[in-house]
mmCIF file of C-alpha atoms and ligand atoms in Angstrom:
data_model
loop_
_atom_site.group_PDB
_atom_site.id
_atom_site.type_symbol
_atom_site.label_atom_id
_atom_site.label_comp_id
_atom_site.label_asym_id
_atom_site.label_seq_id
_atom_site.Cartn_x
_atom_site.Cartn_y
_atom_site.Cartn_z
ATOM 1 C CA MET A 1 -17.445 11.871 41.780
ATOM 2 C CA LYS A 2 -19.907 11.350 44.550
ATOM 3 C CA ILE A 3 -22.891 13.798 45.215
ATOM 4 C CA VAL A 4 -23.872 13.157 49.050
ATOM 5 C CA ASN A 5 -26.657 14.421 51.158
ATOM 6 C CA ALA A 6 -29.135 14.690 47.536
ATOM 7 C CA ARG A 7 -32.753 14.266 48.387
ATOM 8 C CA VAL A 8 -33.870 12.823 44.966
ATOM 9 C CA LEU A 9 -37.342 13.068 43.720
ATOM 10 C CA ASP A 10 -39.431 9.945 42.273
ATOM 11 C CA LEU A 11 -41.895 11.638 40.374
ATOM 12 C CA ASP A 12 -43.588 8.740 39.437
ATOM 13 C CA ALA A 13 -44.405 8.033 42.628
ATOM 14 C CA ASP A 14 -44.533 11.385 44.092
ATOM 15 C CA THR A 15 -42.197 10.850 46.618
ATOM 16 C CA SER A 16 -38.176 12.669 48.051
ATOM 17 C CA SER A 17 -35.977 10.307 48.966
ATOM 18 C CA GLY A 18 -33.948 11.028 52.165
ATOM 19 C CA PRO A 19 -30.688 11.891 52.053
ATOM 20 C CA VAL A 20 -28.784 9.042 50.082
ATOM 21 C CA THR A 21 -25.414 9.293 47.803
ATOM 22 C CA ILE A 22 -25.239 9.432 43.120
ATOM 23 C CA GLU A 23 -22.121 8.034 42.621
ATOM 24 C CA VAL A 24 -20.979 9.207 39.452
ATOM 25 C CA ARG A 25 -18.028 8.113 37.247
ATOM 26 C CA ASP A 26 -17.227 9.404 33.407
ATOM 27 C CA GLY A 27 -20.367 11.678 33.454
ATOM 28 C CA VAL A 28 -22.674 8.610 34.127
ATOM 29 C CA ILE A 29 -24.646 7.813 37.581
ATOM 30 C CA THR A 30 -23.579 3.988 38.176
ATOM 31 C CA SER A 31 -25.001 3.550 41.720
ATOM 32 C CA VAL A 32 -28.268 5.618 43.682
ATOM 33 C CA GLY A 33 -27.873 5.007 47.750
ATOM 34 C CA LYS A 34 -27.822 5.353 51.344
ATOM 35 C CA THR A 35 -25.127 8.302 51.931
ATOM 36 C CA ALA A 36 -22.152 6.187 52.805
ATOM 37 C CA GLY A 37 -19.166 9.013 55.204
ATOM 38 C CA PRO A 38 -18.472 12.118 55.050
ATOM 39 C CA ALA A 39 -18.420 13.769 51.422
ATOM 40 C CA GLY A 40 -14.341 13.716 50.005
ATOM 41 C CA PRO A 41 -12.459 16.609 48.129
ATOM 42 C CA ALA A 42 -13.780 15.778 44.875
ATOM 43 C CA ASP A 43 -17.711 15.645 46.399
ATOM 44 C CA LEU A 44 -20.209 17.517 46.145
ATOM 45 C CA ASP A 45 -22.829 18.091 49.526
ATOM 46 C CA ALA A 46 -25.814 18.679 48.131
ATOM 47 C CA GLU A 47 -26.362 19.556 52.109
ATOM 48 C CA ASN A 48 -30.041 17.926 51.892
ATOM 49 C CA ALA A 49 -31.407 19.731 48.779
ATOM 50 C CA PHE A 50 -33.566 18.185 46.538
ATOM 51 C CA VAL A 51 -31.824 16.873 43.198
ATOM 52 C CA LEU A 52 -34.057 16.268 39.899
ATOM 53 C CA PRO A 53 -32.885 14.497 36.322
ATOM 54 C CA GLY A 54 -31.434 17.532 34.840
ATOM 55 C CA LEU A 55 -34.661 20.403 33.158
ATOM 56 C CA ILE A 56 -35.211 19.403 29.320
ATOM 57 C CA ASN A 57 -36.079 22.096 27.077
ATOM 58 C CA ALA A 58 -38.103 20.309 24.153
ATOM 59 C CA HIS A 59 -38.382 23.981 22.597
ATOM 60 C CA GLU A 60 -36.507 26.178 21.557
ATOM 61 C CA HIS A 61 -34.623 28.790 19.135
ATOM 62 C CA LEU A 62 -31.269 28.822 20.464
ATOM 63 C CA SER A 63 -30.436 31.668 18.241
ATOM 64 C CA LEU A 64 -34.093 33.752 18.406
ATOM 65 C CA LYS A 65 -34.129 36.046 21.699
ATOM 66 C CA GLY A 66 -32.825 39.975 22.561
ATOM 67 C CA ARG A 67 -36.076 42.233 20.394
ATOM 68 C CA LEU A 68 -37.573 39.170 19.175
ATOM 69 C CA LEU A 69 -39.217 38.842 22.364
ATOM 70 C CA ASP A 70 -40.828 42.582 22.576
ATOM 71 C CA PRO A 71 -42.118 42.140 19.179
ATOM 72 C CA ASP A 72 -43.014 45.142 17.139
ATOM 73 C CA GLY A 73 -42.874 46.218 13.774
ATOM 74 C CA GLU A 74 -39.663 46.326 12.308
ATOM 75 C CA GLN A 75 -37.439 45.599 15.010
ATOM 76 C CA TYR A 76 -39.655 42.474 15.208
ATOM 77 C CA TYR A 77 -37.272 41.052 11.401
ATOM 78 C CA ASP A 78 -33.902 43.267 12.792
ATOM 79 C CA VAL A 79 -33.709 39.643 15.028
ATOM 80 C CA TYR A 80 -34.294 37.593 12.266
ATOM 81 C CA ARG A 81 -32.083 39.798 10.011
ATOM 82 C CA ALA A 82 -28.745 39.772 12.169
ATOM 83 C CA PRO A 83 -25.827 38.586 10.564
ATOM 84 C CA ALA A 84 -25.211 34.463 10.658
ATOM 85 C CA GLU A 85 -21.776 35.218 14.129
ATOM 86 C CA ARG A 86 -24.523 37.407 15.917
ATOM 87 C CA GLN A 87 -26.794 34.696 16.059
ATOM 88 C CA LEU A 88 -24.117 32.466 16.775
ATOM 89 C CA MET A 89 -22.895 34.456 19.785
ATOM 90 C CA GLN A 90 -26.927 34.655 20.696
ATOM 91 C CA CYS A 91 -27.016 30.511 20.911
ATOM 92 C CA ALA A 92 -23.521 30.646 22.930
ATOM 93 C CA ARG A 93 -25.762 33.522 25.349
ATOM 94 C CA SER A 94 -28.863 31.579 24.847
ATOM 95 C CA LEU A 95 -26.047 28.201 26.954
ATOM 96 C CA LEU A 96 -26.347 29.911 29.025
ATOM 97 C CA THR A 97 -29.302 30.755 29.941
ATOM 98 C CA SER A 98 -30.553 27.952 29.448
ATOM 99 C CA LEU A 99 -27.661 26.250 31.735
ATOM 100 C CA GLY A 100 -28.517 29.038 35.045
ATOM 101 C CA ARG A 101 -32.279 27.136 34.796
ATOM 102 C CA GLY A 102 -31.342 24.251 35.113
ATOM 103 C CA ILE A 103 -31.463 22.910 31.524
ATOM 104 C CA THR A 104 -29.284 20.527 30.749
ATOM 105 C CA THR A 105 -30.703 19.294 27.348
ATOM 106 C CA VAL A 106 -31.895 21.676 24.993
ATOM 107 C CA ARG A 107 -34.436 20.176 22.009
ATOM 108 C CA ASP A 108 -33.690 22.907 18.882
ATOM 109 C CA ALA A 109 -36.415 24.037 16.409
ATOM 110 C CA GLY A 110 -34.783 26.252 13.691
ATOM 111 C CA ALA A 111 -32.238 28.611 13.221
ATOM 112 C CA ALA A 112 -30.838 30.709 10.683
ATOM 113 C CA TRP A 113 -28.107 28.808 8.314
ATOM 114 C CA SER A 114 -28.316 26.633 10.718
ATOM 115 C CA VAL A 115 -26.477 28.153 13.628
ATOM 116 C CA ASN A 116 -28.081 25.302 15.428
ATOM 117 C CA LEU A 117 -25.401 22.763 14.543
ATOM 118 C CA ARG A 118 -23.014 24.704 14.898
ATOM 119 C CA ILE A 119 -23.448 25.320 18.442
ATOM 120 C CA ARG A 120 -24.501 21.761 19.151
ATOM 121 C CA ASP A 121 -21.195 20.552 18.301
ATOM 122 C CA ALA A 122 -19.146 23.165 19.563
ATOM 123 C CA VAL A 123 -21.394 21.674 23.850
ATOM 124 C CA ARG A 124 -20.376 18.311 22.255
ATOM 125 C CA ASP A 125 -17.354 18.820 21.809
ATOM 126 C CA GLY A 126 -15.957 20.435 24.894
ATOM 127 C CA MET A 127 -15.768 24.042 23.808
ATOM 128 C CA LEU A 128 -18.268 25.445 25.618
ATOM 129 C CA PRO A 129 -20.072 24.692 28.745
ATOM 130 C CA GLY A 130 -23.636 24.597 28.348
ATOM 131 C CA PRO A 131 -26.600 21.522 28.134
ATOM 132 C CA ARG A 132 -26.860 18.596 24.638
ATOM 133 C CA ILE A 133 -28.162 20.250 21.788
ATOM 134 C CA TYR A 134 -30.829 18.313 19.075
ATOM 135 C CA THR A 135 -31.621 19.995 16.685
ATOM 136 C CA CYS A 136 -33.303 20.195 13.447
ATOM 137 C CA GLY A 137 -30.993 22.783 11.842
ATOM 138 C CA GLN A 138 -33.372 24.651 9.576
ATOM 139 C CA VAL A 139 -36.802 23.572 9.318
ATOM 140 C CA LEU A 140 -38.922 22.750 6.425
ATOM 141 C CA SER A 141 -41.283 25.681 4.927
ATOM 142 C CA ILE A 142 -43.530 26.136 2.054
ATOM 143 C CA PRO A 143 -42.277 28.499 -0.883
ATOM 144 C CA PHE A 144 -42.728 32.360 0.234
ATOM 145 C CA GLU A 145 -44.206 34.814 -1.312
ATOM 146 C CA GLY A 146 -43.311 37.794 1.636
ATOM 147 C CA GLU A 147 -40.063 39.509 1.877
ATOM 148 C CA LYS A 148 -40.077 39.807 6.312
ATOM 149 C CA VAL A 149 -39.278 36.369 7.304
ATOM 150 C CA LYS A 150 -37.370 35.334 3.880
ATOM 151 C CA VAL A 151 -34.754 37.087 4.730
ATOM 152 C CA ALA A 152 -34.420 34.572 8.387
ATOM 153 C CA GLY A 153 -33.464 31.120 6.639
ATOM 154 C CA MET A 154 -34.271 29.578 9.471
ATOM 155 C CA THR A 155 -36.420 28.510 7.497
ATOM 156 C CA VAL A 156 -35.798 25.852 3.864
ATOM 157 C CA ASP A 157 -38.344 25.856 1.123
ATOM 158 C CA ALA A 158 -39.356 22.634 0.011
ATOM 159 C CA ALA A 159 -42.224 22.415 -2.584
ATOM 160 C CA GLY A 160 -44.187 18.671 -4.137
ATOM 161 C CA VAL A 161 -42.771 15.199 -2.760
ATOM 162 C CA ASP A 162 -39.728 15.178 -4.825
ATOM 163 C CA GLY A 163 -38.351 18.811 -2.606
ATOM 164 C CA VAL A 164 -39.682 17.909 0.259
ATOM 165 C CA THR A 165 -37.509 14.284 -0.502
ATOM 166 C CA GLU A 166 -34.488 15.861 -1.643
ATOM 167 C CA THR A 167 -35.069 18.282 1.209
ATOM 168 C CA VAL A 168 -35.513 16.171 3.782
ATOM 169 C CA ALA A 169 -32.044 13.948 2.670
ATOM 170 C CA ASP A 170 -30.389 17.262 2.611
ATOM 171 C CA LEU A 171 -30.882 18.490 5.789
ATOM 172 C CA VAL A 172 -29.551 14.596 6.829
ATOM 173 C CA LYS A 173 -26.825 14.959 5.302
ATOM 174 C CA GLN A 174 -25.971 17.843 7.330
ATOM 175 C CA GLY A 175 -25.986 15.749 11.062
ATOM 176 C CA VAL A 176 -29.477 17.189 11.720
ATOM 177 C CA ASP A 177 -31.393 15.417 14.978
ATOM 178 C CA PHE A 178 -34.763 15.571 13.944
ATOM 179 C CA ILE A 179 -36.542 16.925 11.067
ATOM 180 C CA LYS A 180 -38.567 19.536 11.638
ATOM 181 C CA LEU A 181 -41.937 20.730 9.131
ATOM 182 C CA LYS A 182 -44.166 23.976 9.064
ATOM 183 C CA GLY A 183 -47.680 23.032 8.501
ATOM 184 C CA HIS A 184 -48.796 26.341 7.249
ATOM 185 C CA ARG A 185 -46.490 29.589 5.857
ATOM 186 C CA ARG A 186 -47.877 32.643 7.808
ATOM 187 C CA ASP A 187 -46.355 36.275 6.622
ATOM 188 C CA PHE A 188 -47.005 37.635 9.963
ATOM 189 C CA ALA A 189 -47.307 40.997 9.043
ATOM 190 C CA ASP A 190 -50.605 39.938 7.065
ATOM 191 C CA PRO A 191 -52.018 37.488 9.033
ATOM 192 C CA ASN A 192 -54.529 36.565 6.655
ATOM 193 C CA ARG A 193 -52.073 35.370 3.992
ATOM 194 C CA ASN A 194 -51.830 31.715 5.007
ATOM 195 C CA ASN A 195 -49.944 29.095 2.692
ATOM 196 C CA TYR A 196 -50.506 25.357 4.096
ATOM 197 C CA PHE A 197 -48.524 22.045 2.467
ATOM 198 C CA SER A 198 -50.857 19.382 1.061
ATOM 199 C CA SER A 199 -50.954 15.974 2.766
ATOM 200 C CA GLU A 200 -49.116 14.271 0.645
ATOM 201 C CA GLU A 201 -45.835 17.209 1.683
ATOM 202 C CA ILE A 202 -46.449 16.365 4.890
ATOM 203 C CA VAL A 203 -46.906 12.348 4.851
ATOM 204 C CA THR A 204 -43.670 12.511 2.948
ATOM 205 C CA ALA A 205 -41.241 14.371 5.150
ATOM 206 C CA GLY A 206 -42.683 12.093 7.893
ATOM 207 C CA SER A 207 -41.580 9.106 5.917
ATOM 208 C CA GLU A 208 -38.703 10.760 4.705
ATOM 209 C CA ALA A 209 -37.217 10.933 8.337
ATOM 210 C CA ARG A 210 -39.087 8.200 9.523
ATOM 211 C CA ARG A 211 -36.749 5.754 6.954
ATOM 212 C CA GLN A 212 -33.777 8.242 7.638
ATOM 213 C CA GLY A 213 -34.176 6.458 12.192
ATOM 214 C CA LEU A 214 -35.028 10.283 12.833
ATOM 215 C CA LYS A 215 -37.908 11.994 15.051
ATOM 216 C CA PHE A 216 -39.867 13.539 13.562
ATOM 217 C CA ALA A 217 -42.040 17.192 14.486
ATOM 218 C CA LEU A 218 -44.533 18.414 12.640
ATOM 219 C CA HIS A 219 -45.443 22.099 13.620
ATOM 220 C CA ALA A 220 -48.915 23.313 13.638
ATOM 221 C CA TRP A 221 -51.721 26.291 14.030
ATOM 222 C CA HIS A 222 -54.342 24.570 12.196
ATOM 223 C CA CYS A 223 -55.771 21.463 12.176
ATOM 224 C CA HIS A 224 -56.438 20.020 8.672
ATOM 225 C CA VAL A 225 -52.749 20.244 8.387
ATOM 226 C CA VAL A 226 -52.401 17.762 11.591
ATOM 227 C CA GLY A 227 -55.442 14.745 10.629
ATOM 228 C CA PRO A 228 -53.153 13.813 7.647
ATOM 229 C CA ALA A 229 -49.692 13.064 9.591
ATOM 230 C CA LEU A 230 -52.037 11.607 12.496
ATOM 231 C CA ASP A 231 -53.650 8.636 9.645
ATOM 232 C CA ALA A 232 -50.081 7.871 7.746
ATOM 233 C CA GLY A 233 -48.252 7.465 11.692
ATOM 234 C CA VAL A 234 -45.991 9.262 10.461
ATOM 235 C CA VAL A 235 -45.481 12.284 13.366
ATOM 236 C CA ASP A 236 -43.969 11.953 16.824
ATOM 237 C CA SER A 237 -44.689 15.296 18.198
ATOM 238 C CA ILE A 238 -47.233 18.388 17.438
ATOM 239 C CA GLU A 239 -45.899 21.829 18.235
ATOM 240 C CA HIS A 240 -48.205 24.112 18.751
ATOM 241 C CA GLY A 241 -51.248 22.667 18.539
ATOM 242 C CA ASN A 242 -53.512 25.020 18.693
ATOM 243 C CA PRO A 243 -56.206 24.668 17.866
ATOM 244 C CA LEU A 244 -56.759 20.696 17.876
ATOM 245 C CA HIS A 245 -60.020 21.799 20.483
ATOM 246 C CA GLU A 246 -62.027 21.882 17.894
ATOM 247 C CA GLN A 247 -61.254 18.647 16.165
ATOM 248 C CA PRO A 248 -61.116 16.643 20.018
ATOM 249 C CA GLU A 249 -60.617 13.958 17.272
ATOM 250 C CA LEU A 250 -56.999 14.529 16.855
ATOM 251 C CA ILE A 251 -56.116 15.105 20.387
ATOM 252 C CA ASP A 252 -57.626 11.362 21.264
ATOM 253 C CA LYS A 253 -55.738 10.200 18.313
ATOM 254 C CA MET A 254 -52.501 12.198 19.152
ATOM 255 C CA ALA A 255 -53.886 9.944 23.078
ATOM 256 C CA ALA A 256 -54.021 6.680 21.322
ATOM 257 C CA SER A 257 -50.998 6.823 19.046
ATOM 258 C CA GLY A 258 -48.338 8.757 22.206
ATOM 259 C CA VAL A 259 -47.194 11.617 19.529
ATOM 260 C CA ILE A 260 -46.184 14.435 21.769
ATOM 261 C CA LEU A 261 -47.873 17.555 22.487
ATOM 262 C CA VAL A 262 -44.796 20.681 22.529
ATOM 263 C CA PRO A 263 -47.540 23.591 23.168
ATOM 264 C CA ASN A 264 -45.268 26.356 23.817
ATOM 265 C CA VAL A 265 -47.889 28.779 25.966
ATOM 266 C CA VAL A 266 -45.280 30.666 27.860
ATOM 267 C CA SER A 267 -44.268 31.668 23.679
ATOM 268 C CA TRP A 268 -48.151 33.283 23.469
ATOM 269 C CA ALA A 269 -49.567 33.543 26.288
ATOM 270 C CA PRO A 270 -48.649 32.415 29.689
ATOM 271 C CA GLY A 271 -51.841 33.004 31.273
ATOM 272 C CA PRO A 272 -55.481 33.323 30.635
ATOM 273 C CA GLU A 273 -55.180 37.518 31.397
ATOM 274 C CA ALA A 274 -52.565 37.807 28.937
ATOM 275 C CA ARG A 275 -55.195 36.115 26.302
ATOM 276 C CA TRP A 276 -55.820 39.140 24.152
ATOM 277 C CA SER A 277 -52.733 41.980 25.549
ATOM 278 C CA ARG A 278 -50.168 40.053 25.222
ATOM 279 C CA TYR A 279 -49.168 40.538 21.107
ATOM 280 C CA PRO A 280 -51.909 42.583 19.521
ATOM 281 C CA HIS A 281 -50.283 42.943 16.812
ATOM 282 C CA MET A 282 -50.465 39.508 16.125
ATOM 283 C CA ALA A 283 -53.698 38.781 16.551
ATOM 284 C CA GLY A 284 -54.951 36.226 13.764
ATOM 285 C CA ILE A 285 -52.843 34.282 16.146
ATOM 286 C CA GLU A 286 -55.946 33.577 18.194
ATOM 287 C CA LEU A 287 -54.212 33.414 21.245
ATOM 288 C CA GLU A 288 -56.512 32.469 23.524
ATOM 289 C CA ARG A 289 -56.252 28.706 21.623
ATOM 290 C CA VAL A 290 -53.516 27.876 23.677
ATOM 291 C CA TRP A 291 -55.150 27.473 26.683
ATOM 292 C CA ASP A 292 -58.141 25.659 25.502
ATOM 293 C CA THR A 293 -56.203 23.105 23.095
ATOM 294 C CA VAL A 294 -54.157 22.230 26.120
ATOM 295 C CA THR A 295 -56.842 22.286 28.833
ATOM 296 C CA LEU A 296 -58.058 18.984 26.368
ATOM 297 C CA ALA A 297 -55.445 17.811 25.612
ATOM 298 C CA ILE A 298 -53.938 17.068 29.643
ATOM 299 C CA ALA A 299 -57.971 16.387 29.958
ATOM 300 C CA LYS A 300 -57.922 13.239 27.696
ATOM 301 C CA GLY A 301 -54.218 12.312 28.811
ATOM 302 C CA VAL A 302 -51.671 13.180 26.287
ATOM 303 C CA THR A 303 -48.289 12.943 26.440
ATOM 304 C CA LEU A 304 -46.906 16.990 26.861
ATOM 305 C CA ALA A 305 -43.167 17.996 26.264
ATOM 306 C CA ALA A 306 -42.322 21.463 28.501
ATOM 307 C CA GLY A 307 -40.853 23.827 25.428
ATOM 308 C CA THR A 308 -40.581 27.137 26.374
ATOM 309 C CA ASP A 309 -39.521 28.065 21.739
ATOM 310 C CA LEU A 310 -38.151 31.899 23.345
ATOM 311 C CA HIS A 311 -38.489 32.296 27.019
ATOM 312 C CA ASN A 312 -36.133 30.102 27.605
ATOM 313 C CA ASP A 313 -35.496 31.694 31.070
ATOM 314 C CA HIS A 314 -39.471 30.360 31.601
ATOM 315 C CA LEU A 315 -39.617 26.451 31.712
ATOM 316 C CA HIS A 316 -41.220 27.334 35.409
ATOM 317 C CA THR A 317 -43.512 29.498 33.826
ATOM 318 C CA GLU A 318 -44.445 27.009 31.282
ATOM 319 C CA LEU A 319 -44.915 24.535 33.425
ATOM 320 C CA GLN A 320 -46.576 26.188 35.887
ATOM 321 C CA ALA A 321 -49.076 27.186 32.969
ATOM 322 C CA TYR A 322 -49.776 23.317 32.872
ATOM 323 C CA VAL A 323 -50.998 22.852 36.860
ATOM 324 C CA ARG A 324 -53.636 25.567 36.065
ATOM 325 C CA MET A 325 -54.821 24.107 33.116
ATOM 326 C CA GLY A 326 -55.516 20.722 35.271
ATOM 327 C CA LEU A 327 -51.663 18.711 35.006
ATOM 328 C CA PRO A 328 -50.604 17.332 38.959
ATOM 329 C CA THR A 329 -47.704 18.960 39.659
ATOM 330 C CA THR A 330 -45.227 15.688 39.623
ATOM 331 C CA GLU A 331 -46.860 14.985 35.976
ATOM 332 C CA ALA A 332 -45.815 18.961 35.174
ATOM 333 C CA LEU A 333 -42.836 18.489 36.445
ATOM 334 C CA LYS A 334 -42.558 15.617 33.997
ATOM 335 C CA THR A 335 -43.151 17.719 31.222
ATOM 336 C CA ALA A 336 -39.116 18.902 31.400
ATOM 337 C CA THR A 337 -38.054 15.744 32.401
ATOM 338 C CA ILE A 338 -38.872 11.965 30.952
ATOM 339 C CA ASN A 339 -41.527 12.915 28.721
ATOM 340 C CA GLY A 340 -38.980 15.446 27.611
ATOM 341 C CA ALA A 341 -36.198 12.492 26.471
ATOM 342 C CA LYS A 342 -39.451 10.078 25.496
ATOM 343 C CA LEU A 343 -39.825 12.764 22.611
ATOM 344 C CA LEU A 344 -35.862 12.860 21.994
ATOM 345 C CA GLY A 345 -36.250 8.731 21.871
ATOM 346 C CA LEU A 346 -33.557 9.415 24.556
ATOM 347 C CA ASP A 347 -35.191 7.828 27.619
ATOM 348 C CA SER A 348 -32.318 5.171 28.439
ATOM 349 C CA GLU A 349 -29.762 8.111 28.399
ATOM 350 C CA LEU A 350 -31.928 11.013 30.104
ATOM 351 C CA GLY A 351 -35.007 12.034 31.996
ATOM 352 C CA SER A 352 -34.772 10.845 35.307
ATOM 353 C CA ILE A 353 -31.846 9.903 38.248
ATOM 354 C CA GLU A 354 -30.932 5.862 37.735
ATOM 355 C CA SER A 355 -28.148 4.026 37.390
ATOM 356 C CA GLY A 356 -26.564 3.674 33.847
ATOM 357 C CA LYS A 357 -28.532 7.467 32.726
ATOM 358 C CA LEU A 358 -26.101 10.428 32.510
ATOM 359 C CA ALA A 359 -25.405 12.582 34.789
ATOM 360 C CA ASP A 360 -27.784 15.395 34.016
ATOM 361 C CA LEU A 361 -29.111 17.027 37.712
ATOM 362 C CA ALA A 362 -30.249 20.094 38.946
ATOM 363 C CA ILE A 363 -29.975 20.734 42.657
ATOM 364 C CA PHE A 364 -32.385 22.729 44.074
ATOM 365 C CA GLU A 365 -32.964 24.789 47.984
ATOM 366 C CA THR A 366 -36.376 24.061 48.616
ATOM 367 C CA ASP A 367 -39.050 20.999 47.367
ATOM 368 C CA PRO A 368 -39.589 21.944 43.341
ATOM 369 C CA ARG A 369 -43.227 19.833 43.928
ATOM 370 C CA GLN A 370 -44.149 23.078 46.881
ATOM 371 C CA ASP A 371 -43.293 25.956 44.196
ATOM 372 C CA LEU A 372 -42.956 25.127 40.444
ATOM 373 C CA SER A 373 -40.856 28.457 40.635
ATOM 374 C CA VAL A 374 -37.871 27.455 42.859
ATOM 375 C CA LEU A 375 -37.071 25.690 39.075
ATOM 376 C CA ALA A 376 -35.873 28.707 37.569
ATOM 377 C CA THR A 377 -33.187 29.747 40.319
ATOM 378 C CA PRO A 378 -31.510 25.597 41.064
ATOM 379 C CA ARG A 379 -28.178 25.891 43.577
ATOM 380 C CA THR A 380 -25.779 23.501 41.554
ATOM 381 C CA VAL A 381 -26.491 22.298 37.699
ATOM 382 C CA VAL A 382 -24.719 19.154 36.790
ATOM 383 C CA THR A 383 -24.433 18.347 33.220
ATOM 384 C CA ARG A 384 -22.565 14.616 32.182
ATOM 385 C CA GLY A 385 -20.756 15.075 36.072
ATOM 386 C CA VAL A 386 -19.415 18.234 36.367
ATOM 387 C CA ALA A 387 -20.663 20.425 38.720
ATOM 388 C CA HIS A 388 -21.924 24.165 38.331
ATOM 389 C CA ASP A 389 -22.361 27.148 40.475
ATOM 390 C CA ALA A 390 -26.056 27.834 38.473
ATOM 391 C CA GLY A 391 -26.707 30.828 40.873
ATOM 392 C CA GLN A 392 -22.479 32.340 39.385
ATOM 393 C CA VAL A 393 -23.741 31.415 36.275
ATOM 394 C CA ARG A 394 -26.893 33.429 36.133
ATOM 395 C CA ARG A 395 -25.137 36.359 37.839
ATOM 396 C CA LEU A 396 -22.280 36.225 34.401
ATOM 397 C CA VAL A 397 -25.821 36.340 31.746
ATOM 398 C CA GLY A 398 -27.637 38.580 33.944
ATOM 399 C CA ASP A 399 -31.568 39.018 33.731
ATOM 400 C CA GLY A 400 -33.252 39.985 30.699
ATOM 401 C CA GLU A 401 -31.478 39.901 26.840
ATOM 402 C CA PRO A 402 -29.332 42.634 25.391
HETATM 403 ZN ZN1 LIG B 1 -40.938 27.527 18.314
#
């Protein structure tokens, strides 16, 4: 198929092309060039709309939605406790929510019972439409003494160097796409209770992941878990990362070594006004640190990849936050395209519109560089050369979560 009259955004040059034709064969872009003739019946006329690479959500939990978005006492844990079948259905719904928002790749950062692996395979095998999924399955965690989140099964306990090594090997056997380790274990009901992996355990997890040819992601809310992973050179991304601004030398090291920061600002504090008020019962998370960390990371040139954690209809809000923290708009757009592709190690296939890359595209009525909020309402989303009416997908799912 051909997509004609497309105005392709070049984020490196900060320009948009005149109307061009994108030719696609077997789901792959075969050429991008001057428009030649009118569209045929099998072609798509972009009618001078703006075309971006399909968006990449670099940190998402497909299975964790619903009442989790308004965490309040026990209801918060009910979402985690939902049966696996229910969580799998939530994954299917999240696929459509993401597709309607122009998201063609999702990096899923953890789900109970590894339902994320099942939904990944279903999309890959053509059972369901939706973004391609790249997932860690379950998250390595230190054994947990409380009962609240333990029931979730989103994390898998690992203790000691041998325990960590065995757990990584088991996840690899399950077919995960990357390894994620949660540096600390916090009981949300008791923010003061923290347990941490040792430096040796963290470095072992990263080394084992690398040995298996997988990327290693470190979920970090504390500087002292980040330092050893950076020094050992075994980490590819820091998830969240607050409060790294307290040790700016760690941010310098990330910038120098190309370790990517996936902050998920929207999950905690989408605007400075929300710093204190959003989740009062989670005061221990110290929301203000998210903005301070990301602002400094931007100033020091750390590569960011945009993720929404729990809010998959708010990737545009995440990008808007980066701009408010000092990132130029075209750079913000890269955090949800080429930077996400680099994080996955798939930048030769995804993240820009070039001959030889997969035909994952999102088409917008107006130029997203002028107003990032248009990212929420693409006209058309193309996954591997298959075009979907994005407005129809959004109507199908409706607003909000059940
Ligand atoms: Zn997360």
